[in-house]
XYZ file of C-alpha atoms in Angstrom:
381
model
C 0.000 0.000 0.000
C 2.836 2.338 0.861
C 4.591 1.571 -2.412
C 1.469 2.350 -4.447
C 0.901 5.562 -2.472
C 4.464 6.656 -3.273
C 3.919 5.944 -6.968
C 0.663 7.914 -7.056
C 2.324 10.751 -5.142
C 5.256 10.835 -7.582
C 2.900 10.766 -10.599
C 0.780 13.565 -9.140
C 3.877 15.707 -8.485
C 5.188 15.056 -12.018
C 1.784 15.981 -13.471
C 1.618 19.196 -11.452
C 5.133 20.169 -12.560
C 4.153 19.558 -16.163
C 1.009 21.651 -15.784
C 3.064 24.438 -14.196
C 5.567 24.318 -17.073
C 2.743 24.519 -19.601
C 1.239 27.428 -17.656
C 4.581 29.244 -17.658
C 4.927 28.778 -21.420
C 1.364 29.968 -21.876
C 2.056 33.054 -19.769
C 5.192 33.867 -21.786
C 3.177 33.570 -24.993
C 0.490 35.816 -23.550
C 3.086 38.429 -22.599
C 4.499 38.389 -26.099
C 1.088 38.689 -27.754
C 0.065 41.528 -25.457
C 3.323 43.327 -26.130
C 2.749 42.893 -29.862
C -0.819 44.176 -29.530
C 0.260 47.295 -27.621
C 3.141 48.029 -29.992
C 0.932 47.685 -33.060
C -1.910 49.624 -31.476
C 0.267 52.615 -30.638
C 1.710 52.619 -34.174
C -1.712 52.303 -35.825
C -4.206 53.648 -33.253
C -6.982 54.159 -35.814
C -6.952 50.592 -37.154
C -8.484 47.362 -35.893
C -6.194 44.782 -37.463
C -3.276 45.374 -35.024
C -5.523 43.885 -32.349
C -5.336 40.505 -34.058
C -3.089 39.078 -31.306
C -5.846 39.855 -28.814
C -8.081 37.505 -30.778
C -5.488 34.761 -30.201
C -5.623 35.546 -26.490
C -9.369 34.890 -26.496
C -8.689 31.319 -27.624
C -5.778 30.883 -25.213
C -8.047 31.765 -22.291
C -10.516 28.936 -22.697
C -12.394 30.145 -19.634
C -12.232 33.753 -20.672
C -15.419 35.469 -19.556
C -16.771 38.978 -19.977
C -17.845 41.219 -17.163
C -21.533 41.935 -16.729
C -21.031 45.481 -17.973
C -19.333 44.275 -21.172
C -22.071 41.682 -21.762
C -24.788 44.313 -21.293
C -22.960 46.631 -23.684
C -22.789 43.967 -26.397
C -26.472 43.125 -25.885
C -27.418 46.795 -26.289
C -25.329 47.031 -29.475
C -27.112 43.982 -30.890
C -30.540 45.261 -29.823
C -29.975 48.736 -31.281
C -28.737 47.222 -34.528
C -31.905 45.155 -34.891
C -34.478 47.865 -34.099
C -32.945 50.780 -36.035
C -33.173 51.363 -39.798
C -30.606 49.608 -41.940
C -27.800 51.523 -43.652
C -24.551 50.753 -45.397
C -21.747 49.880 -42.985
C -24.015 49.128 -40.043
C -22.935 45.491 -39.792
C -19.270 46.457 -39.878
C -19.816 49.051 -37.123
C -21.468 46.366 -34.973
C -18.654 43.863 -35.549
C -16.070 46.551 -34.849
C -17.721 47.502 -31.556
C -17.976 43.903 -30.344
C -14.384 43.132 -31.346
C -13.033 46.138 -29.432
C -14.906 45.083 -26.295
C -13.558 41.529 -26.597
C -9.999 42.686 -27.307
C -9.900 45.125 -24.407
C -11.506 42.658 -22.008
C -9.075 39.900 -22.972
C -5.996 42.038 -22.373
C -7.600 43.273 -19.145
C -7.641 39.706 -17.798
C -3.839 39.769 -17.929
C -3.932 42.935 -15.815
C -5.583 40.909 -13.081
C -2.746 38.363 -13.233
C 0.261 40.690 -13.489
C -0.914 44.277 -12.965
C 2.520 45.836 -12.653
C 3.801 44.334 -15.914
C 0.759 45.443 -17.875
C 0.915 48.932 -16.339
C 4.561 49.189 -17.389
C 3.735 48.055 -20.916
C 0.874 50.519 -21.244
C 2.879 53.478 -19.983
C 5.833 52.619 -22.217
C 3.483 52.370 -25.213
C 2.970 56.125 -24.991
C 6.659 57.020 -25.247
C 6.968 56.757 -29.075
C 4.186 59.307 -29.497
C 5.788 61.539 -26.866
C 9.105 61.521 -28.733
C 7.394 62.286 -32.054
C 5.327 65.020 -30.399
C 8.373 66.804 -28.995
C 9.972 66.666 -32.449
C 6.801 68.124 -33.956
C 6.885 71.025 -31.496
C 10.571 71.703 -32.169
C 9.946 71.722 -35.931
C 6.676 73.689 -35.642
C 4.921 71.191 -37.911
C 2.131 72.835 -39.942
C -1.396 71.913 -38.883
C -4.870 72.552 -40.339
C -6.069 76.111 -39.610
C -9.244 74.723 -38.021
C -7.175 73.292 -35.156
C -6.429 76.803 -33.920
C -9.228 79.054 -32.718
C -9.438 82.444 -31.085
C -6.157 83.805 -29.759
C -4.398 80.503 -30.482
C -3.849 81.548 -34.106
C -1.515 84.343 -33.019
C 0.014 82.642 -29.971
C 0.746 79.033 -30.934
C 3.215 77.823 -33.583
C 1.590 74.360 -33.686
C -0.213 71.676 -31.686
C 1.492 68.308 -31.270
C -0.315 65.143 -32.325
C 2.267 62.340 -32.002
C 1.323 59.218 -33.927
C -2.398 59.830 -33.504
C -2.862 62.497 -36.164
C -4.905 64.654 -33.778
C -3.868 66.618 -30.658
C -6.987 65.736 -28.670
C -6.603 62.007 -29.289
C -2.945 62.078 -28.251
C -3.914 63.914 -25.062
C -6.670 61.374 -24.404
C -4.305 58.424 -24.757
C -1.703 59.924 -22.404
C -4.462 60.995 -20.038
C -5.356 57.330 -19.540
C -1.728 56.381 -18.883
C -0.893 59.090 -16.346
C -2.473 57.546 -13.199
C -0.612 54.291 -13.866
C 2.620 56.223 -14.426
C 2.078 58.018 -11.100
C 1.591 54.698 -9.333
C 4.751 53.278 -10.936
C 6.739 56.324 -9.806
C 5.307 56.062 -6.309
C 5.773 52.340 -5.718
C 9.053 51.593 -7.545
C 12.559 51.310 -6.135
C 14.783 54.383 -5.970
C 16.454 53.729 -9.337
C 13.235 52.887 -11.185
C 11.422 55.785 -9.537
C 13.720 58.240 -11.325
C 12.890 56.709 -14.689
C 9.130 56.708 -14.137
C 9.282 60.261 -12.783
C 10.936 61.379 -16.017
C 8.198 59.561 -17.965
C 5.525 61.380 -15.951
C 7.174 64.745 -16.642
C 7.501 64.040 -20.376
C 3.893 62.882 -20.689
C 2.653 65.928 -18.773
C 4.674 68.225 -21.039
C 3.272 66.582 -24.170
C -0.304 66.845 -22.856
C 0.349 70.553 -22.279
C 1.680 70.989 -25.830
C -1.466 69.447 -27.327
C -3.354 72.492 -26.020
C -6.341 70.271 -25.413
C -7.881 72.306 -22.605
C -10.402 69.636 -21.697
C -7.542 67.171 -21.203
C -5.689 69.755 -19.090
C -8.700 70.095 -16.826
C -9.219 66.336 -16.457
C -5.511 65.763 -15.793
C -5.647 68.242 -12.934
C -8.755 66.584 -11.520
C -6.992 63.218 -11.670
C -3.980 64.744 -9.907
C -6.214 66.127 -7.152
C -7.768 62.717 -6.498
C -4.445 60.872 -6.663
C -2.706 63.340 -4.353
C -5.529 63.338 -1.837
C -5.401 59.539 -1.736
C -1.654 59.009 -1.573
C -0.052 62.230 -0.291
C 0.889 63.115 3.243
C -1.888 64.776 5.167
C -0.019 68.011 5.869
C 0.565 68.608 2.129
C -2.929 67.862 0.929
C -4.321 71.392 1.307
C -1.360 72.943 -0.501
C -1.546 70.479 -3.391
C -5.313 70.832 -3.562
C -5.137 74.631 -3.880
C -2.398 74.403 -6.526
C -4.476 71.935 -8.552
C -7.585 74.118 -8.299
C -5.570 77.100 -9.588
C -4.371 75.016 -12.528
C -7.903 73.817 -13.263
C -9.157 77.413 -13.350
C -6.382 78.240 -15.813
C -7.371 75.300 -18.019
C -11.026 76.347 -18.088
C -10.014 79.947 -18.765
C -7.872 78.839 -21.703
C -10.692 76.756 -23.147
C -13.311 79.516 -22.963
C -11.287 82.629 -23.820
C -8.134 81.506 -25.629
C -9.276 78.464 -27.587
C -12.789 79.651 -28.288
C -14.087 76.150 -29.110
C -16.910 76.098 -26.572
C -19.306 78.075 -28.775
C -18.673 75.718 -31.709
C -19.195 72.581 -29.641
C -22.322 73.923 -27.958
C -23.946 74.246 -31.393
C -23.119 70.597 -32.123
C -24.515 69.506 -28.749
C -27.811 71.321 -29.384
C -28.164 69.615 -32.753
C -27.385 66.189 -31.270
C -29.987 66.698 -28.543
C -32.543 67.442 -31.255
C -31.578 64.208 -32.989
C -31.978 62.253 -29.740
C -35.450 63.687 -29.251
C -36.384 62.707 -32.804
C -35.018 59.142 -32.426
C -35.014 58.166 -28.714
C -34.196 54.526 -29.545
C -31.030 55.564 -31.368
C -29.870 55.375 -34.966
C -27.649 52.308 -34.611
C -23.881 51.768 -34.273
C -21.918 54.049 -36.579
C -25.016 56.005 -37.591
C -23.842 59.424 -36.422
C -22.229 60.477 -39.707
C -25.350 59.461 -41.622
C -28.041 61.016 -39.434
C -26.308 64.042 -37.908
C -26.386 66.058 -41.183
C -30.172 65.662 -41.136
C -30.429 67.677 -37.920
C -27.615 70.169 -38.531
C -26.348 71.166 -41.961
C -24.843 74.476 -40.890
C -22.380 73.020 -38.308
C -20.525 70.014 -39.786
C -19.004 67.512 -37.378
C -17.419 64.065 -37.555
C -18.591 63.243 -34.036
C -20.588 64.811 -31.230
C -17.613 66.073 -29.184
C -19.386 64.459 -26.231
C -19.165 60.760 -25.430
C -22.484 60.571 -23.586
C -24.438 62.461 -26.260
C -22.976 60.384 -29.088
C -23.677 57.091 -27.329
C -27.258 58.211 -26.640
C -27.599 59.390 -30.258
C -26.475 56.004 -31.633
C -27.667 53.549 -28.949
C -30.673 55.401 -27.602
C -31.548 56.316 -24.043
C -30.769 52.771 -22.902
C -27.155 53.088 -24.037
C -26.775 56.552 -22.532
C -28.166 55.446 -19.177
C -25.911 52.379 -19.140
C -22.859 54.586 -19.744
C -23.880 56.879 -16.874
C -24.338 53.793 -14.715
C -20.840 52.615 -15.648
C -19.412 55.930 -14.498
C -21.193 55.617 -11.149
C -19.930 52.022 -10.881
C -16.346 53.187 -11.465
C -16.665 55.752 -8.678
C -18.062 53.059 -6.379
C -15.159 50.737 -7.183
C -12.690 53.545 -6.467
C -14.254 54.044 -3.056
C -14.217 50.335 -2.194
C -10.866 49.125 -3.495
C -7.618 49.223 -1.546
C -5.539 47.829 -4.433
C -3.295 50.653 -5.730
C -3.198 49.261 -9.289
C -6.968 48.967 -9.487
C -7.244 52.465 -8.062
C -4.925 53.844 -10.749
C -6.804 52.121 -13.587
C -10.167 53.236 -12.209
C -8.864 56.796 -11.998
C -7.784 56.522 -15.648
C -11.240 55.259 -16.673
C -12.988 57.983 -14.686
C -10.709 60.532 -16.358
C -11.597 59.261 -19.824
C -15.327 59.451 -19.100
C -14.960 62.919 -17.566
C -13.091 64.067 -20.656
C -15.981 62.549 -22.578
C -18.202 65.433 -21.477
C -16.291 67.760 -23.848
C -14.984 65.316 -26.482
C -15.544 61.868 -27.977
C -12.638 59.623 -26.869
C -13.906 56.501 -28.641
C -13.208 57.937 -32.086
C -10.323 55.479 -32.518
C -9.928 51.828 -31.468
C -6.936 52.554 -29.211
C -8.942 54.603 -26.703
C -11.951 52.284 -26.820
C -9.758 49.253 -26.104
C -8.121 51.037 -23.158
C -11.507 51.611 -21.547
C -12.667 47.992 -21.841
C -9.220 46.818 -20.778
C -9.631 48.813 -17.582
C -13.200 47.615 -17.063
C -12.209 43.922 -17.156
C -9.055 44.617 -15.119
C -10.975 46.176 -12.235
C -14.344 44.399 -12.334
C -15.433 42.558 -9.191
C -12.683 44.152 -7.094
C -12.859 43.619 -3.375
């Protein structure tokens, strides 16, 4: 009996070692695919095909599951597609939306396994655009005249855009990375802390050079929350007052220097009219088709407001779900004690806050980041 027990024990230990070796190889493959996805996504942020490796990850994770929020979002996309009038490209818009949710959620699962590694990869993915952006500022790269409004035309030589082709989108991408960069600088060793501090400074400088005033404002709000959570008590009031002063400057720049508020307010009024006319939505990707029907005098590629555009395309149900997601993020921030989850939640809250004055989900890169964060932080304790 003892001999047989020893044999079974040896076989069980050999089997467990083999499973562990397979798991290690699987994890190395996952790291490589995620690194490839991030590298391709930052080089081609407007395309979907660089997310192909994420599709491989879906098959690697045989038990990969979506969060309830992601499942509800996909259901609403399917429902809106079925009940709204058909138009060319509607099926592609639906497939694109579902794929981005799946890709972001799949990479987000890895964040639950190795949060520090994924945070490092995400923050480093922004460096190529930062380097290109600084070169653009030094060379005063010409930009479309419509990107400068008000006093900007006489004050600014250019606005940096990095690899994103648009200053606001570059600011939005870096805006998502900043809370994770702060956490890396705060929790790393002395040598690594210097590196991540330099990264934080560079990213902040590039966000400033985009002259995206909405991003400035959100960045300062994120800094207020992060500092109040992690700073020493005696410095909180000083940092809070400094951040408030910076936020006032950002709002002042947006209203009086940039002069884009009046333009966007006209778009918002037209979108609200469209929502009233079609409360069930116009379907995924239907903004460019139906918006000209409600406003021909103010052309726009998107609503410059995430919540209005989602409501315009997915109806009141989609808009209410997005508001509920924002409340859920704030609840998770209040409940979690995990610093990595807190940083990602702060990044998601920042993206949605920025969504009140712009439409971050114009490109796949920013959409994937949101669903990555949602799966990373869902069901946190």
